[in-house]
Coordinates of C-alpha atoms in Angstrom, one line a residue:
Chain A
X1 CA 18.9 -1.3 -7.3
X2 CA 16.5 -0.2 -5.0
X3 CA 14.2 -2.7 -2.8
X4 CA 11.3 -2.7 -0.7
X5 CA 10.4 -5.1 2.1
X6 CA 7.1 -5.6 3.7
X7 CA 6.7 -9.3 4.9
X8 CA 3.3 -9.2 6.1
X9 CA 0.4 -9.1 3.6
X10 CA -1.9 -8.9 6.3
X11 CA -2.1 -7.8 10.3
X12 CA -5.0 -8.5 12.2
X13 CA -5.1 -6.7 15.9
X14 CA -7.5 -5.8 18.5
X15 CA -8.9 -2.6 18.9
X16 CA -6.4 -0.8 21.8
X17 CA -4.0 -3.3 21.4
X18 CA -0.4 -1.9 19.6
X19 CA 0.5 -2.0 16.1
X20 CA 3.6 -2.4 14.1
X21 CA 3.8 -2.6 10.3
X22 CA 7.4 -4.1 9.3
X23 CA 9.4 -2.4 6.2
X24 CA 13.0 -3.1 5.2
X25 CA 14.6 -1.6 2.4
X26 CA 17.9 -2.2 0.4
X27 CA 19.7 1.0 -1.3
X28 CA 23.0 2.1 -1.6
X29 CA 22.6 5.8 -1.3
X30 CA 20.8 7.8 1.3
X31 CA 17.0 6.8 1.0
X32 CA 14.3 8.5 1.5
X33 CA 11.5 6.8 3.6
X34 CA 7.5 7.1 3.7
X35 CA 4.4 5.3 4.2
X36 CA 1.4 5.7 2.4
X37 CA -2.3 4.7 3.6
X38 CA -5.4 3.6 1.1
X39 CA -8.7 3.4 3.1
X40 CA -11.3 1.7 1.7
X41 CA -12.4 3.2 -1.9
X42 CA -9.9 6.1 -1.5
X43 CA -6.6 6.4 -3.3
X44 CA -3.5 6.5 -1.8
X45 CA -2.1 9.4 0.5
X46 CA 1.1 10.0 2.1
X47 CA 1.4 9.3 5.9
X48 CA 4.3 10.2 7.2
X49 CA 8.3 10.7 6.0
X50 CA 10.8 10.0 8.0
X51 CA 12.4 13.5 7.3
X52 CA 9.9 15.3 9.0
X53 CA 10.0 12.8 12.1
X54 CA 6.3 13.5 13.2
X55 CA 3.4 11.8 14.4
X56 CA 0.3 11.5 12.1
X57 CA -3.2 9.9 13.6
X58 CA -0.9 8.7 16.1
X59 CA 1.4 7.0 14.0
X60 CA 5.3 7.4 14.6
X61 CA 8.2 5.5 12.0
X62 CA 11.5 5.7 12.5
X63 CA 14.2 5.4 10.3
X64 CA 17.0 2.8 11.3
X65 CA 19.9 2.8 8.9
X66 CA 21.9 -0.2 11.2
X67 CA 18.8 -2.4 10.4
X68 CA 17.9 -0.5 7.0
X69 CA 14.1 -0.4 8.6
X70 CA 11.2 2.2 8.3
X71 CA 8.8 0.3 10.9
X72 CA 5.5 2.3 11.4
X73 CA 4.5 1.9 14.8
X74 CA 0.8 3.1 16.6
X75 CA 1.0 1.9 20.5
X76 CA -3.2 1.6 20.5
X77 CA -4.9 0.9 17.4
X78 CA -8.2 2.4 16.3
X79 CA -11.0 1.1 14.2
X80 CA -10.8 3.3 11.8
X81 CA -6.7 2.2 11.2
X82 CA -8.1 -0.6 9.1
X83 CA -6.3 0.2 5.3
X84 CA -3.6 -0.9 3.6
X85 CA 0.1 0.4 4.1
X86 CA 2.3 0.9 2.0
X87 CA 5.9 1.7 2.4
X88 CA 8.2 3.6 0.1
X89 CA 11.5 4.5 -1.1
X90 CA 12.8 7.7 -3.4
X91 CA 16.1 7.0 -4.7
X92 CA 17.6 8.0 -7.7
X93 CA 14.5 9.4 -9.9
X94 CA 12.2 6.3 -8.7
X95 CA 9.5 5.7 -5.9
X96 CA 10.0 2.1 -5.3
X97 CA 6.5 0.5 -3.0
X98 CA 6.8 -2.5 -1.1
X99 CA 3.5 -5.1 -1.6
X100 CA 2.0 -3.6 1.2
X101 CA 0.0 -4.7 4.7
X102 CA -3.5 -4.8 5.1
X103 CA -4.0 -3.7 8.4
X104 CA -6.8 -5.0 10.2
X105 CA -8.1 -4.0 13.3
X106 CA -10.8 -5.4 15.2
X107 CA -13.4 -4.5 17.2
Chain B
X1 CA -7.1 22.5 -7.6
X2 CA -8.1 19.4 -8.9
X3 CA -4.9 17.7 -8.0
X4 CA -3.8 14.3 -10.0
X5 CA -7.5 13.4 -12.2
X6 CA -7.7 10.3 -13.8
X7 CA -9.5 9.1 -16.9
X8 CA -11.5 6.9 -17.3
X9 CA -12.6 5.2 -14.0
X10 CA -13.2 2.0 -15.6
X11 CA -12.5 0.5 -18.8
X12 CA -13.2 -3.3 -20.3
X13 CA -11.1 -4.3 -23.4
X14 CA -10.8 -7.2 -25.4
X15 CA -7.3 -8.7 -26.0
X16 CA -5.6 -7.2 -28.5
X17 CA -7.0 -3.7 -28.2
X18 CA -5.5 -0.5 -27.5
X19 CA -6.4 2.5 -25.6
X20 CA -4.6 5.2 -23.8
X21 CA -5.2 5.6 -19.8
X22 CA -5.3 9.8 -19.1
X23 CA -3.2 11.4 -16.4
X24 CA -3.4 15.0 -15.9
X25 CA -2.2 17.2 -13.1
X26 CA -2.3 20.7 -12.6
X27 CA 0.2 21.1 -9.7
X28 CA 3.0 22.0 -11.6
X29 CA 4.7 18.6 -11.0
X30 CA 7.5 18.0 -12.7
X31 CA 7.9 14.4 -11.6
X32 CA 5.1 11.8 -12.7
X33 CA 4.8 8.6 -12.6
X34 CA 2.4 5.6 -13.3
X35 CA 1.8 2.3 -11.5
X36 CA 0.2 -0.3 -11.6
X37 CA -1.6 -2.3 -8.4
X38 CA -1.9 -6.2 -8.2
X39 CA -2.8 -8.2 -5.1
X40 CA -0.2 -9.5 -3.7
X41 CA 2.3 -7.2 -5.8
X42 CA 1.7 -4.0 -4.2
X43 CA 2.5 -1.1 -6.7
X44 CA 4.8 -1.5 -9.4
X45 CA 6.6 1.4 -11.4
X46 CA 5.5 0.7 -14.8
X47 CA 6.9 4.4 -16.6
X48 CA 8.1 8.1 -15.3
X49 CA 8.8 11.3 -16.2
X50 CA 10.9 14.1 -14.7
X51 CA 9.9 16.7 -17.0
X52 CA 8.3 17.3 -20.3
X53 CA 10.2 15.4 -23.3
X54 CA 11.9 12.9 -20.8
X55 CA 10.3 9.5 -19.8
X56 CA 12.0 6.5 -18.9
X57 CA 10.8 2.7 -18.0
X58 CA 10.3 1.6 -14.8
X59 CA 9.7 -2.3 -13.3
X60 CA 7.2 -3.4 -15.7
X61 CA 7.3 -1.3 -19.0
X62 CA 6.5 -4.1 -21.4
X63 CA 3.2 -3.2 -23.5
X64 CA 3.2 0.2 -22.3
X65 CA 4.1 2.8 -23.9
X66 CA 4.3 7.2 -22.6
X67 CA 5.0 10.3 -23.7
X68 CA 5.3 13.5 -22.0
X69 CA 4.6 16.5 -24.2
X70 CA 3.7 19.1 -21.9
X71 CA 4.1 19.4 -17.9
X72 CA 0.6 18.8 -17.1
X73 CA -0.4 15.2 -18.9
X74 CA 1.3 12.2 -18.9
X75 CA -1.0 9.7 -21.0
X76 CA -0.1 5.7 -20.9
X77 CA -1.0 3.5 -24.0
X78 CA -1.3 -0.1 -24.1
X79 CA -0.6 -1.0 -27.5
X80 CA -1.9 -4.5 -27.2
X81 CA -4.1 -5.9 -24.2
X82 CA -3.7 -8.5 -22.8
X83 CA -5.5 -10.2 -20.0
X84 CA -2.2 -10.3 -18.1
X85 CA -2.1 -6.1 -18.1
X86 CA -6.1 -6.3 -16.2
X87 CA -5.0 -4.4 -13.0
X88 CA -6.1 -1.1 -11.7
X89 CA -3.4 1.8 -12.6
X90 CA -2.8 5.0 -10.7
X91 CA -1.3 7.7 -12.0
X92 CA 1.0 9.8 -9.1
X93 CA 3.1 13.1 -9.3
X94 CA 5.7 15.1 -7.5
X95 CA 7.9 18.3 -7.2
X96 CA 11.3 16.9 -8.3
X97 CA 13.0 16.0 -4.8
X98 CA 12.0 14.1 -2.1
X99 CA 8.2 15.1 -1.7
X100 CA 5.1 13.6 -1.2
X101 CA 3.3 11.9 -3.8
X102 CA 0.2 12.6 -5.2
X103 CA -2.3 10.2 -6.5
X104 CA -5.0 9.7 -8.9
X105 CA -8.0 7.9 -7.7
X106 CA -7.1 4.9 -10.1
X107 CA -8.4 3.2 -13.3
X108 CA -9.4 0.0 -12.7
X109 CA -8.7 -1.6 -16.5
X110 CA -10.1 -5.7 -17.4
X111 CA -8.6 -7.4 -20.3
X112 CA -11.1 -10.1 -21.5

């Protein structure tokens, strides 16, 4: 089976201040990690993989297979960060989603 | 490209109605997928596909019923509303492999 953590429903920061959005996963095989964004009234879009190990909007996540932990990480957060997070898992034919974190950041 | 296109937007039904929920893509995809989004519940796996002819049930399959007779749609039926299955449903699809996911904009379905 595979299982998606994310224990916060909701993270409220200051504008500037850092940001990290917990995920923790349970699989047996070699996952596959990502984290998906939904702005306001849009539908959901892929942020980052942890294949390609890159930065998007100044978002970084790295995977941690000791921990079994895809934390997305942004050290100053921005206004327009505010959206909900979603982390992800491809195993075996399936995309499992965690319940996702409203990010909110404010001004 | 149009990418993953939804239909409809919005749809009120009575309990015990059915309807089908469109889902078409024109990506080439072969991998599709619908969920469904509750607060609290983030996005469940209700059905998939990995190819035309072959579905198979995901976390929540109960009501729902797919088919997937060509590459491009992959409709979902409910068979019998019921206010329980009042959500919104997106509709997502993906080269076999581990890709990104594309999304539909969502149908945001009420069961009264």
């Amino acid at each position: 089976a595979q299982r998606v953590t994310q224990p916060e429903k909701l993270l409220s920061v200051f504008k500037g201040a850092p940001v990290e959005l917990k995920c923790n996963y349970s699989y047996s095989g070699s996952p596959e990690l990502f984290w998906y964004v939904q702005y306001s009234r849009q539908r959901l879009q892929l942020l980052l993989r942890h294949i390609s190990r890159e930065s998007i909007k100044g978002f970084t996540a790295d995977l941690n297979k000791g921990e079994t932990s895809f934390h997305l990480k942004k050290p100053f957060a921005q206004e327009e960060d505010s959206a909900m997070y979603y982390c992800a898992l491809r195993g075996y034919q399936k995309v499992t989603f965690g319940t996702g974190t409203k990010l909110q950041v404010i001004p | 490209n149009a990418g993953v296109t939804q239909t409809p937007k919005f749809q009120v039904l009575k309990t015990g109605q059915s309807m089908t929920l469109q889902c078409a893509q024109d990506m080439n995809h072969e991998y599709m997928s619908w969920y469904r989004q509750d607060p609290g519940m983030g996005l469940r796996l209700i059905h998939y596909s990995v190819g035309a002819g072959i579905t198979d049930q995901g976390e929540v399959p109960n009501g729902y019923n797919v088919s997937r007779s060509t590459t491009e749609d992959f409709p979902l039926r409910l068979l019998s509303a019921a206010p329980s299955q009042t959500s919104v449903y997106f509709c997502a699809s993906s080269l076999e492999g581990a890709t990104e996911a594309f999304f539909g904009q969502g149908t945001r379905l009420t069961v009264v």
